[in-house]
Amino acid sequence: MQPHESISAAIEAAKAEGRTGLVPFFTAGYPEPAEFLNTLRAIAEVGDVVEIGVPFSDPMADGMTIQRSSFVAIQKGVTLKWIFDQLESIKGEIKIPIVFMSYLNPLLAFGFEALAQRALDTGVCGFIVPDLPFEESGEIRHALEQKGIGLIQLVTPATPAERLKLLARESRGFLYAVTITGITGGDSGLPADLAGYLDSVSEVSTLPVCAGFGIRSAEDIVNVGKHAAGAIVGSALVEVLEQGADPAIFLRQLR
Amino acid sequence: MQPHESISAAIEAAKAEGRTGLVPFFTAGYPEPAEFLNTLRAIAEVGDVVEIGVPFSDPMADGMTIQRSSFVAIQKGVTLKWIFDQLESIKGEIKIPIVFMSYLNPLLAFGFEALAQRALDTGVCGFIVPDLPFEESGEIRHALEQKGIGLIQLVTPATPAERLKLLARESRGFLYAVTITGITGGDSGLPADLAGYLDSVSEVSTLPVCAGFGIRSAEDIVNVGKHAAGAIVGSALVEVLEQGADPAIFLRQLR
Amino acid sequence: MKSILEANEAAALRKALINGELPDERGRFGPFGGRYVPETLVPAFERLEEGVKKHLHSPEFQAEFQQELREWVGRPTALSRAPRLSERWGTEVWLKREDLAHTGAHKINNAIGQALLAKRLGAERVIAETGAGQHGVASAAACARVGLPCSVYMGVVDIERQAPNVDRMHRLGAEVLPVETGDKTLRAAINEAMREWVSDPAGIYYLLGSAVGAHPYPYLVRELQSVIGTEARQQMLDLAGSLPDVAFACVGGGSNAIGLFYALLADDVELIGVEAGGTGDGLGQNAATLATGTAGVLQGCYSLILQNDDGQVQETHSISAGLDYSGVGPEHALLQAVGRVTYVTASDDEALEALEELCETEGILTALETAHAYAAAKRWSQEHPGKRILICNSGRGDKDMPTLTKYAARTRTHAAA
Amino acid sequence: MKSILEANEAAALRKALINGELPDERGRFGPFGGRYVPETLVPAFERLEEGVKKHLHSPEFQAEFQQELREWVGRPTALSRAPRLSERWGTEVWLKREDLAHTGAHKINNAIGQALLAKRLGAERVIAETGAGQHGVASAAACARVGLPCSVYMGVVDIERQAPNVDRMHRLGAEVLPVETGDKTLRAAINEAMREWVSDPAGIYYLLGSAVGAHPYPYLVRELQSVIGTEARQQMLDLAGSLPDVAFACVGGGSNAIGLFYALLADDVELIGVEAGGTGDGLGQNAATLATGTAGVLQGCYSLILQNDDGQVQETHSISAGLDYSGVGPEHALLQAVGRVTYVTASDDEALEALEELCETEGILTALETAHAYAAAKRWSQEHPGKRILICNSGRGDKDMPTLTKYAARTRTHAAA
Ligand SMILES: Cc1ncc(COP(=O)(O)O)c(C=O)c1O
Ligand SMILES: Cc1ncc(COP(=O)(O)O)c(C=O)c1O
């Protein structure tokens, strides 16, 4: 099984159990780099796939919570290399697939070949790159694919039908269905027409569809779960970490 | 004897006594309107001709001292009409010729015919109008001349020779030789080439020449007196009045 | 000296005005104008008059002046249509954009012209007065351009309300001399400048900023500013296809107004000058010299002024420093007396509203002075729907920020409304 | 993704650049450019690209745009000779006077062009970012002119140092949204604007202010700004009788520079872009992206950026808000890579001195951004005496008063010196 296939497999497995796949997101090294691995371990106990945010100076698709976590992490010295090193130090320990969420520039600075290799070496199975539309993704996709690492595509309510098909076809791991037109961390609730939107995404996708942006509660997950295989919980989890609360407890009540 | 002739006569008389004619200037009603007549009486005891300043809102040829006196006098209600009324109330009492120093606009507002008549009635023998060059003076000169009132012309170190002759010819009462290029109230002393200038003015004038601007001390008057028939003392006297000191004492030491 | 004209006299003067025959040799526009200055300055004025006669219309001077207008000032300034404002007013509005001239107002036309003249006349330094600061900035810039030192007199009241311009003058190398005397605004600044000039009539060139003062200033300033109307007239023909029905300009001393009107005197165009109505009709509440003043002599010329019965000049009030002046140019006094131009007023409040309306509809932040012209034009257009209106947009409003921020937005509606 | 070119590749790209064949269909200037945006915005960018293709060079749009440039912006802007500066520098200096354009800088060319486009594309409202505030003011004015509501994102650091422009935006009816995140300057403002756009990609038109960002912005902005160079080129021929030996422009995002350079690419004219050298060479002390940056993706495009080894974008420093940006337009990155344009820096101090020198010699108060171009031109002219120099005077310095008054005059000599 290729690394990216383990992602889809994990979501499918949850589905098979009658659950909605749970994909927690948190910013690496936030609020304290020293806590990174413990946090990761705790989250991995509950989640089906874990999404680790690589901090970036200019997180233009993110709301205040993730921006804040990004800046703090950078200030405290978190880098892509550091994250890989940390993962390497507990290699084999995390049993669920790891996905990196990163803006393009830190990946570019790291180098795509090196990136794919280190990902493979440290159990990172896929990448989500929020400022990389499919059209610009050729080089990195090529490098990742060489190692079986997936580049997860995002679709949004604004994505036209034709393009939706393209992105569904080209995604790996899962298809990321952004629930809202907006940035991460919104708390204005999920949109009214969510069901229709997710159904239409699921319809064209052979991969499991995970919904993300604005999912904060068990109720949200129930709603999303009726129309998508998985749910990504980001800002809500980062807020929990920010308050020093136990992520596992928070996640467990979502599951 | 026409009123304006009494001015020249007064200066000539001082000269005949071997003195420099003394022409004190003060702003009417400054610092207190109630003191106007007393101040005038005191000054008339010592001076040969008295120059009464009619306050004006825009005294552009005057320095700080006379500006200040003008504004205060206006604020305290001094007007041209008030000055005439005051003079009328002591008609015949002031034995020396009275000259008014006024910018044109208050005279214009009063009306030239009325002005000449009231001047005649109250013993005002001449006018000095610092913003009225000869070329613009036709109307007022005509009105004043009807009553024998003189329009005193000013000349300055900047006046070209031809023009000096014209102004000397057209002046009445005396010829006012401005000692400096500048405004009243300067205290940078009299110019070095004063003698030559005053001699050249006296040379072309059939009227007595009175020097003014910047004359502050007995010494100044001695210097001026060698080359001019009279001396006008303005800002220095206004400062004395401002301090509440006795103008007669001040003037006596100048004489 | 009279100020009321017989009918036949008025007709003759009107004709002379239109034919460009005024001022006469003595600097008179009919009864108005002349030269009332201290004797010390008489030779300086005579030299100036000689200089103007010799140079102003000489090919060399004109070549230099026109080149500076074109290449440095940025002339011709644009003529803008104002579609959204026109729609609101139910009329067709055109704007002559003096705000786009270098330093931000029409004042620069005059300043650079006189600075070039000062240079030719061998002046050692230049002094100027300023109210809104626009003429001060223009003078500072023009003097730097020609390489003459410049000192600007400015009332402390104006220094406060036009602070941005004070900084600009400093930056442009001019000395700004605060005037604490008199009304502490434009009038006091002119008095101080005159006092300074008297101290060195030969070395100083006095760069007067409006079409006021003693002869030849009203003439000189008009000639230098008439480029506004000459351009606007041609631009109206080219862009609108005809002359306007009516033209508006604000009137402080009257330089932008005479600059616009002069080229239109002979045309069938109604001309309306707009003075500062301030806060009301009472003496001291406005600067409506032509509307409510009486004839007199102020700062060198016989014209209309705001004065009391004793001939004391009165303090004025206007929200705009550049209109806050008790006198007005003598040519305007005559234009009113002969009935060629109508003069009306706009209040502080009306000016503020007009300023906002222009911002919202056309994206042009105009000077508070200029805003008075808009206010009057708006009123007029309500009585004369469907007409073609030309407004002299004499300057930009950047300098007015300190004042504007003091007044809450009065009519704030959204830009898109 | 590469940034270093083989010789033959460079030669081919140089030719393509000069022939106007770039960007290519994918928005690439050689390796640089492209479109790196959140998926939510992809359809919006596609619509924008379609709209640009359909309208930008259509006769209707061009007629409207050119009319607005002429009648409202005040184009052509003047070309000024600078005799006293030329004398000091021992060279012949010409200034393209974008400071005379409406609202005081070249930014308005782009703003009105895009506002007209937004209107055609049916946008409900416009958002913009601003650094120096010039683009914010220009956008506010342009939106008022076309009747669209406008919100401007501005970093709180810039809000402080460009206070006059904040007031102007408010007056022009725009909403100014303070940005507290990131570096609190231009870069953060762009991020915030993008975040807002993501929330309503269909209703919002994002009016980007420089030749940066994702395709088609660098292309669109260049096309709208190229009027600068097209005019200047013709004016040089008409007034100076030949093209300049060298042309200078300051480079923040690079819009005034590309606007000037584009029309001169095929000519035998040396082109020099001037970045902000700030207080020194260290990372964070300047904004010298082309001089010291490395290739990367920032805010939508692949270009040179100031970043650390981990790909984190670095904060910059410049005394001028408009140059204080870690990125630069992709076309400049290519122009440097192929050797057609040279990019140099000028420090804060040099810019301040240059600003003063221009004030003193020519009576032109230039923007701090622009002052960098003068500083570099002065240096160059000392090594190349007697040459003919063209400088893009991209904006006026009124907005910089708060900053300038903080710095004591450095080289104050008298205007007449
Ligand atoms: C923009 C503007 N308009 C008008 C005026 C009024 O002056 P004038 O009546 O001489 O045009 C001023 C004076 O400062 C001004 O700055
Ligand atoms: C006057 C001026 N010049 C130059 C710039 C730099 O921008 P660009 O490099 O896009 O021309 C700015 C930016 O605000 C500016 O205001």
XYZ file of N, CA, C and O in Angstrom, chain B residues 55-62 64 67 71 74 79 104-106 108-109 112 130-136 139 154-156 158-160 163 167 181-183, chain C residues 1 26 28 34-40 42-43 46 181-182 187 191-192 194-195 198-199 201 295-300 302 305 307-313:
304
model
N -6.538 106.185 15.208
C -6.249 104.753 15.138
C -6.924 104.096 13.939
O -7.999 104.503 13.519
N -6.222 103.081 13.405
C -6.766 102.347 12.250
C -6.471 100.868 12.434
O -5.444 100.481 12.983
N -7.391 100.067 11.935
C -7.282 98.616 12.099
C -6.088 98.008 11.365
O -5.613 96.941 11.736
N -5.625 98.667 10.326
C -4.576 98.073 9.496
C -3.417 99.039 9.263
O -3.143 99.431 8.118
N -2.708 99.354 10.341
C -1.654 100.377 10.234
C -0.378 99.802 9.600
O 0.586 99.513 10.287
N -0.395 99.665 8.298
C 0.676 98.877 7.666
C 2.022 99.576 7.610
O 3.021 98.928 7.297
N 2.053 100.881 7.928
C 3.354 101.549 7.918
C 3.928 101.658 9.326
O 4.960 102.298 9.523
N 3.253 101.058 10.281
C 3.668 101.238 11.670
C 4.217 99.977 12.308
O 3.777 98.865 12.006
N 5.377 97.817 15.967
C 4.602 97.220 17.042
C 3.991 98.244 17.999
O 2.830 98.109 18.389
N 1.108 100.109 16.351
C 0.054 99.109 16.102
C -0.726 98.825 17.380
O -1.957 98.823 17.397
N -4.729 99.490 18.148
C -5.734 98.457 18.444
C -6.444 98.731 19.766
O -7.661 98.599 19.865
N -8.885 101.605 19.364
C -10.115 101.207 18.660
C -11.014 100.410 19.605
O -12.223 100.639 19.687
N -12.794 106.925 17.806
C -13.076 107.084 16.380
C -12.678 108.491 15.985
O -12.434 109.359 16.837
N -5.881 106.343 5.152
C -6.913 106.947 4.312
C -8.327 106.483 4.657
O -9.266 107.288 4.635
N -8.486 105.207 4.981
C -9.848 104.678 5.023
C -10.763 105.355 6.047
O -11.912 105.641 5.731
N -10.297 105.632 7.258
C -11.184 106.336 8.196
C -11.580 107.726 7.680
O -12.710 108.186 7.922
N -11.898 108.516 4.498
C -12.828 108.230 3.414
C -14.219 107.951 3.986
O -15.231 108.426 3.478
N -14.240 107.172 5.049
C -15.522 106.826 5.664
C -16.182 108.081 6.236
O -17.414 108.198 6.230
N -14.710 113.444 2.721
C -13.665 114.464 2.641
C -14.186 115.881 2.934
O -13.506 116.691 3.569
N -0.357 108.226 5.702
C 0.814 107.420 5.316
C 0.580 106.431 4.189
O 1.541 105.941 3.620
N -0.657 106.143 3.881
C -0.865 105.222 2.746
C -1.450 105.941 1.540
O -2.059 105.313 0.678
N -1.229 107.237 1.480
C -1.771 107.999 0.351
C -0.640 108.673 -0.412
O -0.190 109.755 -0.057
N -0.185 108.040 -1.480
C 0.856 108.707 -2.264
C 0.245 109.903 -3.003
O -0.971 109.961 -3.215
N 1.091 110.816 -3.374
C 0.614 112.055 -3.983
C -0.345 111.804 -5.138
O -1.364 112.482 -5.278
N -0.020 110.815 -5.952
C -0.819 110.554 -7.174
C -2.278 110.255 -6.877
O -3.140 110.464 -7.721
N -2.548 109.715 -5.700
C -3.929 109.343 -5.382
C -4.613 110.394 -4.515
O -5.719 110.189 -4.051
N -8.419 114.148 -4.655
C -9.733 114.475 -4.085
C -9.625 115.054 -2.691
O -10.242 116.064 -2.359
N 5.100 113.107 2.505
C 6.268 112.428 3.062
C 7.263 112.148 1.945
O 6.868 111.853 0.813
N 8.538 112.243 2.300
C 9.579 111.762 1.388
C 10.438 110.782 2.175
O 10.430 110.796 3.410
N 11.130 109.913 1.479
C 11.930 108.885 2.164
C 13.286 108.778 1.461
O 13.462 109.329 0.361
N 14.284 106.556 -0.149
C 14.123 105.853 -1.421
C 13.511 106.731 -2.496
O 13.385 106.317 -3.652
N 13.109 107.936 -2.112
C 12.440 108.804 -3.090
C 13.441 109.351 -4.104
O 14.420 109.981 -3.722
N 13.189 109.128 -5.389
C 14.100 109.660 -6.416
C 14.062 111.194 -6.440
O 13.082 111.817 -5.997
N 11.052 113.091 -7.967
C 9.850 112.959 -7.158
C 9.961 113.784 -5.884
O 8.987 114.361 -5.407
N 7.193 116.384 -4.487
C 6.553 116.263 -3.180
C 6.849 117.497 -2.327
O 5.981 117.982 -1.596
N 14.374 103.707 5.614
C 13.448 102.847 4.882
C 13.024 101.795 5.896
O 13.827 100.996 6.361
N 11.790 101.871 6.264
C 11.299 100.981 7.317
C 10.042 101.556 7.903
O 9.533 102.585 7.448
N 9.532 100.867 8.893
C 8.300 101.309 9.529
C 8.622 102.098 10.780
O 9.782 102.191 11.176
N -14.356 109.721 -3.485
C -14.247 108.540 -4.351
C -15.580 107.809 -4.357
O -16.138 107.522 -3.308
N -3.686 104.425 -14.610
C -3.493 104.661 -13.184
C -3.882 103.433 -12.349
O -3.965 103.501 -11.127
N -6.724 101.778 -12.551
C -8.135 101.844 -12.146
C -9.013 100.936 -12.986
O -8.874 100.878 -14.206
N -6.305 101.482 -8.168
C -5.371 102.517 -7.753
C -4.204 101.968 -6.967
O -3.950 100.752 -6.970
N -3.487 102.903 -6.331
C -2.285 102.489 -5.620
C -2.111 103.320 -4.355
O -1.628 104.440 -4.403
N -2.509 102.752 -3.238
C -2.452 103.445 -1.959
C -1.393 102.794 -1.100
O -1.674 101.835 -0.380
N -0.183 103.299 -1.230
C 0.917 102.649 -0.522
C 1.807 103.701 0.124
O 1.829 104.850 -0.292
N 2.547 103.289 1.146
C 3.472 104.223 1.784
C 4.455 104.778 0.766
O 4.868 104.069 -0.153
N 4.838 106.009 0.993
C 5.757 106.685 0.078
C 7.029 105.869 -0.150
O 7.566 105.829 -1.266
N 7.493 105.187 0.868
C 8.720 104.386 0.714
C 8.591 103.367 -0.411
O 9.571 102.996 -1.048
N 6.640 103.674 -3.100
C 6.243 104.201 -4.405
C 7.275 103.879 -5.485
O 6.915 103.367 -6.556
N 8.571 104.111 -5.224
C 9.532 103.758 -6.289
C 9.533 102.261 -6.591
O 9.678 101.869 -7.758
N 6.741 101.583 -8.766
C 6.982 102.090 -10.120
C 7.923 101.171 -10.882
O 7.706 100.880 -12.048
N -0.190 89.647 14.971
C -0.888 90.930 15.063
C -2.251 90.862 14.380
O -2.557 89.909 13.666
N -3.037 91.916 14.632
C -4.308 92.091 13.934
C -5.206 90.881 14.081
O -5.311 90.296 15.157
N -5.258 88.970 6.320
C -5.122 90.427 6.287
C -3.908 90.871 7.083
O -3.096 91.692 6.629
N -0.391 92.821 5.907
C 0.173 93.999 6.573
C 1.634 93.764 6.952
O 2.493 94.618 6.752
N 1.910 92.596 7.502
C 3.285 92.316 7.922
C 4.227 92.250 6.733
O 5.357 92.729 6.797
N 3.905 93.833 3.966
C 4.135 95.215 3.515
C 5.161 95.888 4.416
O 6.032 96.628 3.952
N 5.053 95.668 5.706
C 6.003 96.284 6.639
C 7.425 95.827 6.340
O 8.372 96.604 6.390
N 8.727 97.486 3.159
C 9.125 98.876 3.372
C 10.573 98.955 3.869
O 11.271 99.924 3.628
N 11.026 97.899 4.543
C 12.374 97.947 5.108
C 13.456 97.735 4.049
O 14.605 98.048 4.268
N 12.841 98.067 0.107
C 12.018 98.078 -1.108
C 12.797 97.703 -2.358
O 12.203 97.225 -3.322
N -17.475 100.534 -0.111
C -16.239 100.957 -0.762
C -15.263 101.553 0.240
O -15.651 102.233 1.187
N -13.993 101.279 0.038
C -12.971 101.844 0.906
C -11.603 101.436 0.421
O -11.455 100.740 -0.582
N -10.591 101.895 1.154
C -9.214 101.589 0.785
C -8.616 100.635 1.812
O -8.590 100.946 3.005
N -8.203 99.488 1.357
C -7.535 98.534 2.228
C -6.349 97.956 1.482
O -6.479 97.523 0.347
N -5.215 97.976 2.151
C -4.026 97.295 1.638
C -3.747 97.631 0.188
O -3.470 96.767 -0.631
N -3.835 98.927 -0.079
C -3.320 99.394 -1.346
C -4.303 99.683 -2.440
O -3.930 100.230 -3.467
N -8.535 100.695 -3.723
C -9.904 101.109 -3.474
C -10.812 100.034 -4.045
O -10.778 99.738 -5.241
N -14.852 96.624 0.846
C -14.273 96.000 2.029
C -15.335 95.858 3.109
O -16.385 96.503 3.066
N -16.222 96.773 6.575
C -15.763 97.781 7.512
C -16.955 98.334 8.293
O -18.098 98.160 7.891
N -16.671 98.991 9.381
C -17.758 99.638 10.109
C -17.903 101.091 9.638
O -17.170 101.537 8.737
N -18.811 101.815 10.247
C -19.098 103.173 9.789
C -17.907 104.104 9.949
O -17.834 105.155 9.308
N -17.001 103.739 10.844
C -15.836 104.594 11.075
C -14.678 104.260 10.153
O -13.582 104.786 10.307
N -14.878 103.279 9.234
C -13.794 102.933 8.331
C -12.788 101.981 8.941
O -11.684 101.820 8.420
N -13.155 101.364 10.049
C -12.279 100.324 10.590
C -12.634 99.006 9.904
O -13.804 98.640 9.822
N -11.607 98.332 9.450
C -11.831 97.072 8.747
C -12.225 96.013 9.766
O -11.673 95.950 10.865
